[in-house]
PDB file of C-alpha atoms in Angstrom:
ATOM      1  CA  MET A   1      22.621  16.886   7.562  1.00 48.00           C
ATOM      2  CA  THR A   2      20.061  17.744  10.511  1.00 51.00           C
ATOM      3  CA  ARG A   3      17.073  16.078   9.853  1.00 53.00           C
ATOM      4  CA  THR A   4      13.715  16.704  11.367  1.00 61.00           C
ATOM      5  CA  ALA A   5      10.973  14.086  12.032  1.00 78.00           C
ATOM      6  CA  SER A   6       8.632  12.358   9.116  1.00 89.00           C
ATOM      7  CA  PRO A   7       6.276  14.707   7.580  1.00 94.00           C
ATOM      8  CA  PHE A   8       4.493  11.806   6.644  1.00 97.00           C
ATOM      9  CA  VAL A   9       2.368   8.957   8.612  1.00 98.00           C
ATOM     10  CA  LEU A  10       3.975   6.035   8.961  1.00 98.00           C
ATOM     11  CA  ALA A  11       2.892   2.376   9.107  1.00 98.00           C
ATOM     12  CA  ALA A  12       3.988  -1.133   8.901  1.00 98.00           C
ATOM     13  CA  SER A  13       2.609  -4.452   8.482  1.00 98.00           C
ATOM     14  CA  ALA A  14       2.495  -6.764  11.551  1.00 98.00           C
ATOM     15  CA  GLU A  15       2.247  -9.228   8.516  1.00 98.00           C
ATOM     16  CA  MET A  16       5.882  -8.762   7.796  1.00 98.00           C
ATOM     17  CA  LEU A  17       7.855  -7.911  11.013  1.00 98.00           C
ATOM     18  CA  TYR A  18       8.436  -9.533  14.393  1.00 98.00           C
ATOM     19  CA  LEU A  19       8.008 -12.903  13.196  1.00 98.00           C
ATOM     20  CA  ASP A  20       9.588 -14.721  15.493  1.00 97.00           C
ATOM     21  CA  ARG A  21       5.955 -13.375  17.957  1.00 98.00           C
ATOM     22  CA  PRO A  22       2.715 -14.244  18.148  1.00 98.00           C
ATOM     23  CA  PHE A  23       0.872 -11.837  15.918  1.00 98.00           C
ATOM     24  CA  THR A  24      -1.234  -9.744  19.012  1.00 98.00           C
ATOM     25  CA  GLU A  25       2.407  -8.958  20.183  1.00 98.00           C
ATOM     26  CA  ARG A  26       4.365  -7.714  16.981  1.00 98.00           C
ATOM     27  CA  VAL A  27       0.899  -5.261  16.709  1.00 98.00           C
ATOM     28  CA  THR A  28       1.994  -4.253  20.100  1.00 98.00           C
ATOM     29  CA  ARG A  29       5.505  -3.477  19.600  1.00 98.00           C
ATOM     30  CA  ILE A  30       4.934  -1.060  15.802  1.00 98.00           C
ATOM     31  CA  ALA A  31       2.391   0.942  17.864  1.00 98.00           C
ATOM     32  CA  GLU A  32       5.091   0.631  20.798  1.00 98.00           C
ATOM     33  CA  ARG A  33       7.320   2.049  18.334  1.00 98.00           C
ATOM     34  CA  GLY A  34       4.815   4.780  17.548  1.00 97.00           C
ATOM     35  CA  PHE A  35       3.913   3.229  14.199  1.00 98.00           C
ATOM     36  CA  GLN A  36       0.185   2.769  12.674  1.00 98.00           C
ATOM     37  CA  VAL A  37       0.047  -1.142  11.852  1.00 98.00           C
ATOM     38  CA  GLU A  38      -1.302  -2.600   8.583  1.00 98.00           C
ATOM     39  CA  ILE A  39      -2.531  -6.086   8.501  1.00 98.00           C
ATOM     40  CA  TRP A  40      -3.717  -8.521   5.700  1.00 97.00           C
ATOM     41  CA  ASP A  41      -6.080 -11.080   6.067  1.00 96.00           C
ATOM     42  CA  TRP A  42      -8.808  -9.822   9.074  1.00 97.00           C
ATOM     43  CA  SER A  43     -10.691 -13.418   9.100  1.00 96.00           C
ATOM     44  CA  ALA A  44      -8.021 -15.035  10.572  1.00 93.00           C
ATOM     45  CA  LYS A  45      -7.055 -12.272  13.659  1.00 97.00           C
ATOM     46  CA  ASP A  46      -8.548 -12.685  16.815  1.00 98.00           C
ATOM     47  CA  LEU A  47     -10.093  -9.176  16.141  1.00 98.00           C
ATOM     48  CA  ASP A  48     -10.939  -7.712  19.448  1.00 98.00           C
ATOM     49  CA  ALA A  49      -7.550  -8.580  20.926  1.00 98.00           C
ATOM     50  CA  LEU A  50      -6.146  -6.640  17.976  1.00 98.00           C
ATOM     51  CA  ALA A  51      -8.316  -3.968  19.314  1.00 98.00           C
ATOM     52  CA  ALA A  52      -7.328  -4.068  23.353  1.00 98.00           C
ATOM     53  CA  THR A  53      -3.622  -3.745  22.146  1.00 98.00           C
ATOM     54  CA  GLY A  54      -4.494   0.164  21.649  1.00 98.00           C
ATOM     55  CA  ALA A  55      -2.817   0.357  18.362  1.00 98.00           C
ATOM     56  CA  THR A  56      -3.650   2.717  15.946  1.00 98.00           C
ATOM     57  CA  PHE A  57      -4.460   0.807  12.549  1.00 98.00           C
ATOM     58  CA  SER A  58      -3.707   2.068   9.008  1.00 98.00           C
ATOM     59  CA  SER A  59      -5.307  -0.365   6.667  1.00 98.00           C
ATOM     60  CA  MET A  60      -6.365  -3.797   6.561  1.00 98.00           C
ATOM     61  CA  THR A  61      -7.580  -6.096   3.416  1.00 98.00           C
ATOM     62  CA  GLY A  62     -10.941  -5.162   2.065  1.00 98.00           C
ATOM     63  CA  TYR A  63     -11.830  -8.509   0.181  1.00 97.00           C
ATOM     64  CA  LEU A  64     -11.513 -12.106   1.115  1.00 96.00           C
ATOM     65  CA  THR A  65     -12.377 -13.528  -2.354  1.00 95.00           C
ATOM     66  CA  GLY A  66     -13.754 -12.799  -5.848  1.00 96.00           C
ATOM     67  CA  ASN A  67     -12.084 -10.074  -8.674  1.00 96.00           C
ATOM     68  CA  LEU A  68     -13.430  -7.329 -10.459  1.00 97.00           C
ATOM     69  CA  THR A  69     -14.214  -8.708 -13.441  1.00 97.00           C
ATOM     70  CA  ASP A  70     -16.759 -12.313 -13.264  1.00 95.00           C
ATOM     71  CA  ALA A  71     -20.320 -12.673 -12.665  1.00 95.00           C
ATOM     72  CA  ASP A  72     -19.502 -14.555  -9.848  1.00 95.00           C
ATOM     73  CA  GLY A  73     -16.311 -13.568  -8.780  1.00 96.00           C
ATOM     74  CA  ILE A  74     -18.020  -9.494  -8.839  1.00 97.00           C
ATOM     75  CA  GLU A  75     -20.419 -10.696  -5.744  1.00 97.00           C
ATOM     76  CA  ALA A  76     -17.802 -12.853  -3.987  1.00 97.00           C
ATOM     77  CA  LEU A  77     -15.870  -9.995  -4.049  1.00 97.00           C
ATOM     78  CA  LEU A  78     -18.258  -7.326  -3.087  1.00 98.00           C
ATOM     79  CA  SER A  79     -19.678  -9.815  -0.164  1.00 98.00           C
ATOM     80  CA  SER A  80     -16.520 -10.005   1.418  1.00 97.00           C
ATOM     81  CA  ALA A  81     -16.095  -6.455   1.104  1.00 98.00           C
ATOM     82  CA  ARG A  82     -19.444  -5.997   2.918  1.00 98.00           C
ATOM     83  CA  ALA A  83     -18.037  -8.483   5.682  1.00 98.00           C
ATOM     84  CA  SER A  84     -14.484  -6.520   5.427  1.00 98.00           C
ATOM     85  CA  LEU A  85     -16.234  -3.280   6.088  1.00 98.00           C
ATOM     86  CA  GLU A  86     -17.759  -4.750   9.317  1.00 98.00           C
ATOM     87  CA  ALA A  87     -14.874  -6.002  10.995  1.00 98.00           C
ATOM     88  CA  ALA A  88     -12.881  -2.883  10.079  1.00 98.00           C
ATOM     89  CA  ALA A  89     -15.262  -1.351  12.108  1.00 98.00           C
ATOM     90  CA  ARG A  90     -14.526  -3.774  14.447  1.00 98.00           C
ATOM     91  CA  ILE A  91     -10.137  -2.411  15.212  1.00 98.00           C
ATOM     92  CA  ASP A  92     -11.477   1.239  13.532  1.00 98.00           C
ATOM     93  CA  CYS A  93      -9.212   1.029  10.505  1.00 98.00           C
ATOM     94  CA  PRO A  94     -10.018   3.063   8.120  1.00 98.00           C
ATOM     95  CA  ARG A  95      -8.851   1.648   4.250  1.00 98.00           C
ATOM     96  CA  LEU A  96      -9.191  -1.302   3.120  1.00 98.00           C
ATOM     97  CA  ASN A  97      -7.359  -2.715   0.551  1.00 98.00           C
ATOM     98  CA  LEU A  98      -8.155  -4.715  -3.051  1.00 97.00           C
ATOM     99  CA  HIS A  99      -6.137  -6.240  -5.852  1.00 96.00           C
ATOM    100  CA  GLY A 100      -7.631  -6.785  -9.547  1.00 92.00           C
ATOM    101  CA  THR A 101      -8.321 -10.146  -8.624  1.00 93.00           C
ATOM    102  CA  GLY A 102      -8.396 -12.853  -5.509  1.00 90.00           C
ATOM    103  CA  LEU A 103      -4.507 -14.300  -4.399  1.00 92.00           C
ATOM    104  CA  ASP A 104      -4.127 -17.100  -3.000  1.00 88.00           C
ATOM    105  CA  ASP A 105      -1.710 -17.648  -0.182  1.00 87.00           C
ATOM    106  CA  LYS A 106       1.320 -17.180  -2.482  1.00 88.00           C
ATOM    107  CA  GLY A 107       0.107 -14.397  -3.333  1.00 91.00           C
ATOM    108  CA  LEU A 108      -0.571 -15.963  -6.457  1.00 90.00           C
ATOM    109  CA  ALA A 109      -3.285 -14.895  -9.097  1.00 91.00           C
ATOM    110  CA  VAL A 110      -6.564 -17.308  -8.680  1.00 90.00           C
ATOM    111  CA  ARG A 111      -7.804 -16.405 -11.952  1.00 87.00           C
ATOM    112  CA  PRO A 112      -5.253 -15.666 -14.102  1.00 91.00           C
ATOM    113  CA  VAL A 113      -5.611 -13.361 -17.077  1.00 93.00           C
ATOM    114  CA  GLU A 114      -2.822 -13.565 -20.035  1.00 88.00           C
ATOM    115  CA  VAL A 115      -4.815 -10.310 -21.518  1.00 93.00           C
ATOM    116  CA  VAL A 116      -7.294  -7.600 -20.366  1.00 95.00           C
ATOM    117  CA  THR A 117      -9.856  -6.966 -23.009  1.00 97.00           C
ATOM    118  CA  PRO A 118     -11.486  -3.613 -23.235  1.00 97.00           C
ATOM    119  CA  GLY A 119     -14.833  -5.222 -21.711  1.00 97.00           C
ATOM    120  CA  MET A 120     -12.907  -5.988 -18.561  1.00 97.00           C
ATOM    121  CA  TRP A 121     -11.874  -2.752 -18.660  1.00 97.00           C
ATOM    122  CA  LEU A 122     -15.621  -1.159 -18.426  1.00 98.00           C
ATOM    123  CA  THR A 123     -16.651  -4.142 -16.082  1.00 98.00           C
ATOM    124  CA  ALA A 124     -13.697  -3.488 -13.333  1.00 98.00           C
ATOM    125  CA  ALA A 125     -14.681  -0.156 -13.436  1.00 98.00           C
ATOM    126  CA  ASP A 126     -17.813  -0.673 -12.925  1.00 98.00           C
ATOM    127  CA  THR A 127     -17.337  -2.760 -10.041  1.00 98.00           C
ATOM    128  CA  LEU A 128     -15.266  -0.621  -8.189  1.00 98.00           C
ATOM    129  CA  ARG A 129     -18.255   2.336  -8.339  1.00 98.00           C
ATOM    130  CA  ARG A 130     -20.296  -0.040  -6.765  1.00 98.00           C
ATOM    131  CA  VAL A 131     -17.357  -0.745  -3.881  1.00 98.00           C
ATOM    132  CA  ALA A 132     -16.924   2.869  -3.328  1.00 98.00           C
ATOM    133  CA  GLU A 133     -20.299   3.248  -3.088  1.00 98.00           C
ATOM    134  CA  LEU A 134     -20.182   0.650  -0.103  1.00 98.00           C
ATOM    135  CA  GLY A 135     -16.903   2.811   1.059  1.00 98.00           C
ATOM    136  CA  GLU A 136     -19.161   5.672   0.969  1.00 98.00           C
ATOM    137  CA  ALA A 137     -21.780   4.005   3.239  1.00 98.00           C
ATOM    138  CA  ALA A 138     -19.671   2.970   5.727  1.00 98.00           C
ATOM    139  CA  GLY A 139     -17.288   6.034   5.661  1.00 98.00           C
ATOM    140  CA  ARG A 140     -14.016   4.014   5.285  1.00 98.00           C
ATOM    141  CA  VAL A 141     -11.918   3.988   1.925  1.00 98.00           C
ATOM    142  CA  PHE A 142     -11.036   1.127  -0.628  1.00 98.00           C
ATOM    143  CA  THR A 143      -7.468   1.433  -1.943  1.00 98.00           C
ATOM    144  CA  LEU A 144      -6.845  -0.659  -5.188  1.00 98.00           C
ATOM    145  CA  GLU A 145      -3.647  -1.747  -5.115  1.00 98.00           C
ATOM    146  CA  ASN A 146      -0.625  -2.009  -8.135  1.00 97.00           C
ATOM    147  CA  LEU A 147       1.139  -5.071  -8.193  1.00 97.00           C
ATOM    148  CA  ASN A 148       4.807  -6.411 -10.459  1.00 95.00           C
ATOM    149  CA  LEU A 149       3.926  -9.324 -12.692  1.00 93.00           C
ATOM    150  CA  ALA A 150       7.424 -10.467 -12.777  1.00 93.00           C
ATOM    151  CA  VAL A 151       8.636 -11.500  -9.674  1.00 94.00           C
ATOM    152  CA  ASP A 152       5.652 -11.715  -7.265  1.00 93.00           C
ATOM    153  CA  HIS A 153       2.339 -11.928  -9.237  1.00 95.00           C
ATOM    154  CA  PRO A 154       2.424 -13.171 -12.514  1.00 94.00           C
ATOM    155  CA  GLY A 155      -0.635 -13.673 -13.992  1.00 94.00           C
ATOM    156  CA  THR A 156      -2.924 -10.944 -12.219  1.00 96.00           C
ATOM    157  CA  PRO A 157      -4.964  -8.197 -14.287  1.00 96.00           C
ATOM    158  CA  PHE A 158      -4.538  -4.681 -13.328  1.00 96.00           C
ATOM    159  CA  ALA A 159      -1.458  -5.203 -12.397  1.00 96.00           C
ATOM    160  CA  ARG A 160       0.419  -1.382 -13.002  1.00 96.00           C
ATOM    161  CA  ALA A 161       0.550   1.345 -11.524  1.00 97.00           C
ATOM    162  CA  ALA A 162      -0.834   3.123 -15.208  1.00 97.00           C
ATOM    163  CA  ASP A 163      -3.731   0.248 -14.281  1.00 97.00           C
ATOM    164  CA  THR A 164      -4.812   1.125 -11.053  1.00 98.00           C
ATOM    165  CA  LEU A 165      -4.363   4.800 -11.540  1.00 98.00           C
ATOM    166  CA  SER A 166      -6.481   4.410 -15.082  1.00 98.00           C
ATOM    167  CA  LEU A 167      -9.690   2.490 -12.540  1.00 98.00           C
ATOM    168  CA  VAL A 168      -9.458   5.142  -9.965  1.00 98.00           C
ATOM    169  CA  ARG A 169      -9.385   8.035 -12.068  1.00 98.00           C
ATOM    170  CA  ALA A 170     -12.402   5.988 -13.754  1.00 98.00           C
ATOM    171  CA  VAL A 171     -14.677   5.970 -10.729  1.00 98.00           C
ATOM    172  CA  ASP A 172     -13.810   8.978  -9.778  1.00 98.00           C
ATOM    173  CA  SER A 173     -14.508   8.841  -5.751  1.00 98.00           C
ATOM    174  CA  PRO A 174     -12.940   9.455  -2.100  1.00 98.00           C
ATOM    175  CA  TYR A 175     -14.175   6.216  -1.401  1.00 98.00           C
ATOM    176  CA  LEU A 176     -11.718   4.611  -3.780  1.00 98.00           C
ATOM    177  CA  ARG A 177      -8.158   5.447  -4.177  1.00 98.00           C
ATOM    178  CA  MET A 178      -4.685   4.392  -5.316  1.00 98.00           C
ATOM    179  CA  ASN A 179      -2.757   2.062  -2.957  1.00 98.00           C
ATOM    180  CA  LEU A 180       0.610   2.737  -4.529  1.00 98.00           C
ATOM    181  CA  ASP A 181       2.907   0.559  -4.018  1.00 98.00           C
ATOM    182  CA  LEU A 182       6.493   1.816  -4.915  1.00 98.00           C
ATOM    183  CA  TYR A 183       8.381  -1.786  -4.440  1.00 98.00           C
ATOM    184  CA  HIS A 184       5.277  -3.234  -6.757  1.00 98.00           C
ATOM    185  CA  ALA A 185       6.050  -0.521  -9.139  1.00 98.00           C
ATOM    186  CA  GLN A 186       9.887  -0.322  -9.362  1.00 98.00           C
ATOM    187  CA  ILE A 187       9.945  -3.717 -10.394  1.00 97.00           C
ATOM    188  CA  GLY A 188       7.594  -2.750 -12.943  1.00 94.00           C
ATOM    189  CA  GLU A 189       7.735   0.723 -14.214  1.00 95.00           C
ATOM    190  CA  GLY A 190      10.095   2.385 -12.111  1.00 95.00           C
ATOM    191  CA  ASN A 191      10.395   6.099 -12.109  1.00 96.00           C
ATOM    192  CA  LEU A 192       8.947   6.469  -9.454  1.00 98.00           C
ATOM    193  CA  VAL A 193       9.012  10.099  -8.874  1.00 98.00           C
ATOM    194  CA  GLU A 194       7.068  10.877 -11.551  1.00 98.00           C
ATOM    195  CA  LEU A 195       5.051   8.093 -10.653  1.00 98.00           C
ATOM    196  CA  CYS A 196       3.677   9.829  -7.193  1.00 98.00           C
ATOM    197  CA  ARG A 197       3.628  12.930  -9.576  1.00 98.00           C
ATOM    198  CA  GLN A 198       1.093  11.712 -11.695  1.00 98.00           C
ATOM    199  CA  ALA A 199      -0.889   9.694  -9.243  1.00 98.00           C
ATOM    200  CA  LEU A 200      -0.922  12.199  -6.884  1.00 98.00           C
ATOM    201  CA  ALA A 201      -4.428  13.494  -6.258  1.00 98.00           C
ATOM    202  CA  TYR A 202      -5.461  10.100  -6.166  1.00 98.00           C
ATOM    203  CA  ILE A 203      -3.228   8.194  -3.591  1.00 98.00           C
ATOM    204  CA  GLY A 204      -4.566   6.829  -0.544  1.00 98.00           C
ATOM    205  CA  GLU A 205      -1.472   5.403   0.923  1.00 98.00           C
ATOM    206  CA  ILE A 206       1.753   4.720  -0.330  1.00 98.00           C
ATOM    207  CA  GLN A 207       3.380   1.270   0.654  1.00 98.00           C
ATOM    208  CA  VAL A 208       7.638   0.899   0.174  1.00 98.00           C
ATOM    209  CA  ALA A 209       9.934  -1.693   0.228  1.00 98.00           C
ATOM    210  CA  ASP A 210      13.339  -1.844  -1.512  1.00 98.00           C
ATOM    211  CA  VAL A 211      14.675  -4.195  -4.384  1.00 98.00           C
ATOM    212  CA  PRO A 212      15.678  -6.684  -4.664  1.00 97.00           C
ATOM    213  CA  GLY A 213      14.527  -8.802  -2.155  1.00 97.00           C
ATOM    214  CA  ARG A 214      12.002  -6.053  -0.249  1.00 98.00           C
ATOM    215  CA  CYS A 215      13.097  -5.161   2.462  1.00 98.00           C
ATOM    216  CA  GLU A 216      13.520  -2.506   4.154  1.00 98.00           C
ATOM    217  CA  PRO A 217      15.041   0.619   2.723  1.00 98.00           C
ATOM    218  CA  GLY A 218      18.281   0.837   2.488  1.00 98.00           C
ATOM    219  CA  THR A 219      19.135  -2.797   1.019  1.00 98.00           C
ATOM    220  CA  GLY A 220      18.267  -2.232  -2.592  1.00 98.00           C
ATOM    221  CA  GLU A 221      18.262  -0.339  -5.315  1.00 98.00           C
ATOM    222  CA  ILE A 222      15.868   2.782  -4.519  1.00 98.00           C
ATOM    223  CA  HIS A 223      17.244   5.620  -2.842  1.00 97.00           C
ATOM    224  CA  TYR A 224      14.182   6.579  -0.669  1.00 98.00           C
ATOM    225  CA  PRO A 225      15.473   9.334   0.817  1.00 97.00           C
ATOM    226  CA  ALA A 226      15.021  11.233  -2.424  1.00 97.00           C
ATOM    227  CA  VAL A 227      11.598   9.776  -3.100  1.00 98.00           C
ATOM    228  CA  ALA A 228      11.109  11.331   0.886  1.00 97.00           C
ATOM    229  CA  ARG A 229      11.911  14.659  -0.539  1.00 96.00           C
ATOM    230  CA  ALA A 230      10.143  14.551  -3.360  1.00 97.00           C
ATOM    231  CA  LEU A 231       6.919  14.085  -1.862  1.00 98.00           C
ATOM    232  CA  HIS A 232       7.510  15.951   0.655  1.00 97.00           C
ATOM    233  CA  GLY A 233       8.193  18.771  -2.511  1.00 97.00           C
ATOM    234  CA  LEU A 234       4.870  17.646  -4.049  1.00 97.00           C
ATOM    235  CA  GLY A 235       2.755  18.487  -0.436  1.00 97.00           C
ATOM    236  CA  TYR A 236       2.470  14.367   0.561  1.00 98.00           C
ATOM    237  CA  THR A 237       1.154  14.417   3.873  1.00 96.00           C
ATOM    238  CA  GLY A 238      -0.445  10.738   4.296  1.00 97.00           C
ATOM    239  CA  VAL A 239       0.496   7.083   4.731  1.00 98.00           C
ATOM    240  CA  ILE A 240       3.430   5.996   3.933  1.00 98.00           C
ATOM    241  CA  GLY A 241       3.534   1.825   4.726  1.00 98.00           C
ATOM    242  CA  LEU A 242       6.447  -0.423   5.597  1.00 98.00           C
ATOM    243  CA  GLU A 243       5.188  -3.190   3.895  1.00 98.00           C
ATOM    244  CA  GLY A 244       8.695  -4.958   3.756  1.00 98.00           C
ATOM    245  CA  TRP A 245      10.416  -7.840   5.781  1.00 98.00           C
ATOM    246  CA  ALA A 246      13.436  -6.770   7.743  1.00 98.00           C
ATOM    247  CA  ARG A 247      16.447  -7.821   6.328  1.00 98.00           C
ATOM    248  CA  ASP A 248      17.898  -9.072  10.248  1.00 97.00           C
ATOM    249  CA  ASP A 249      16.088  -7.100  12.940  1.00 97.00           C
ATOM    250  CA  SER A 250      12.771  -6.238  12.686  1.00 98.00           C
ATOM    251  CA  ASP A 251      13.529  -3.283  15.235  1.00 98.00           C
ATOM    252  CA  ALA A 252      16.732  -1.989  12.512  1.00 98.00           C
ATOM    253  CA  ALA A 253      14.152  -1.887   9.989  1.00 98.00           C
ATOM    254  CA  LEU A 254      11.605   0.146  11.493  1.00 98.00           C
ATOM    255  CA  ASP A 255      14.673   2.286  12.705  1.00 98.00           C
ATOM    256  CA  ALA A 256      15.746   2.540   8.966  1.00 98.00           C
ATOM    257  CA  PHE A 257      12.299   2.897   7.783  1.00 98.00           C
ATOM    258  CA  ARG A 258      11.931   5.981   9.671  1.00 98.00           C
ATOM    259  CA  GLU A 259      15.437   7.337   8.738  1.00 97.00           C
ATOM    260  CA  ALA A 260      14.417   7.598   5.105  1.00 98.00           C
ATOM    261  CA  PHE A 261      11.066   9.171   5.605  1.00 97.00           C
ATOM    262  CA  ALA A 262      12.728  11.644   7.380  1.00 95.00           C
ATOM    263  CA  VAL A 263      13.252  15.137   5.215  1.00 83.00           C
ATOM    264  CA  PRO A 264      16.044  17.140   5.541  1.00 71.00           C
ATOM    265  CA  ALA A 265      15.775  20.108   8.012  1.00 58.00           C
ATOM    266  CA  ALA A 266      14.843  23.910   5.498  1.00 50.00           C
ATOM    267  CA  SER A 267      18.423  24.889   4.856  1.00 39.00           C
ATOM    268  CA  GLY A 268      16.940  27.040   1.760  1.00 39.00           C
ATOM    269  CA  HIS A 269      18.497  24.787  -0.489  1.00 38.00           C
ATOM    270  CA  GLY A 270      16.507  21.497  -2.003  1.00 40.00           C
ATOM    271  CA  THR A 271      13.235  23.089  -0.511  1.00 37.00           C
ATOM    272  CA  THR A 272      10.555  23.596  -2.853  1.00 37.00           C
ATOM    273  CA  ALA A 273       8.700  21.753  -4.984  1.00 38.00           C
ATOM    274  CA  ASP A 274      10.416  22.304  -8.476  1.00 41.00           C
ATOM    275  CA  SER A 275      14.052  21.482  -7.166  1.00 39.00           C
ATOM    276  CA  THR A 276      13.271  18.953  -4.453  1.00 38.00           C
ATOM    277  CA  THR A 277      11.864  16.853  -7.359  1.00 38.00           C
ATOM    278  CA  THR A 278      14.232  17.928 -10.165  1.00 38.00           C
ATOM    279  CA  GLU A 279      16.893  16.471  -7.521  1.00 40.00           C
ATOM    280  CA  SER A 280      15.169  13.331  -6.695  1.00 39.00           C
ATOM    281  CA  THR A 281      14.280  12.237 -10.497  1.00 36.00           C
ATOM    282  CA  ARG A 282      18.113  11.836 -10.659  1.00 36.00           C
ATOM    283  CA  ALA A 283      18.475   9.927  -8.000  1.00 37.00           C
ATOM    284  CA  ALA A 284      15.379   8.178  -7.033  1.00 40.00           C
ATOM    285  CA  VAL A 285      17.089   4.994  -8.286  1.00 36.00           C
ATOM    286  CA  GLY A 286      20.444   3.241  -8.165  1.00 35.00           C
ATOM    287  CA  SER A 287      21.577   4.949  -5.114  1.00 31.00           C
TER     288      SER A 287
END
């Protein structure tokens, strides 16, 4: 099957690839391979050195501490969001990522939550409106990422993609979008193509890795070429970021990622949104 260059903007996480290299060299290598670059905690990085690489940065962590629902946590989140915007300006990063609560260095919720109450939903939406206002003033977009509770992030409130979509819809600001992470969504919800369809108008970025193992496409159960065809049929042309480990070699992982998110050249078959999505719905999981 003849393939074209990807119709999407492809990025990759420097936190998870080329781990044998200093961080700035990881950024340089990813950029040399033709990808935009994603980073996590900016406070531990030499931002001037990163800017000097000439890499195009796609996203970075948009807070350092805090949460969406507790009074002290809200103020901490907003304060660190302001500082994150200043850091984003230094490397010209357009998107800043948030979670439902602060995570520790193992990815666990700093304040685990078992039951999210109606009041917490209302408070979270109000906090995110304030975050969106900060983004609007700075001309940058905050994204709210879904996580999974079963494997990586137990106790995180507002973790499901359905939760993040509900909150982003409630705020309804172009300065707050979803970071739709399909690795997490596959573990928590599945039905990835329909999820992309439902969330399409609110997506600021899509992140991917395969399940299980959180490595590059082709190492697990998700048939990412079918997801790519569905997204193309839906008209998505935004960022898709590889937030996954390399199973073996990082160059090979990036090659596999690029190939998964190329799409077949137009041949008259499966090129409309309806036919592409129908095919992809059948094949998106369990290739």
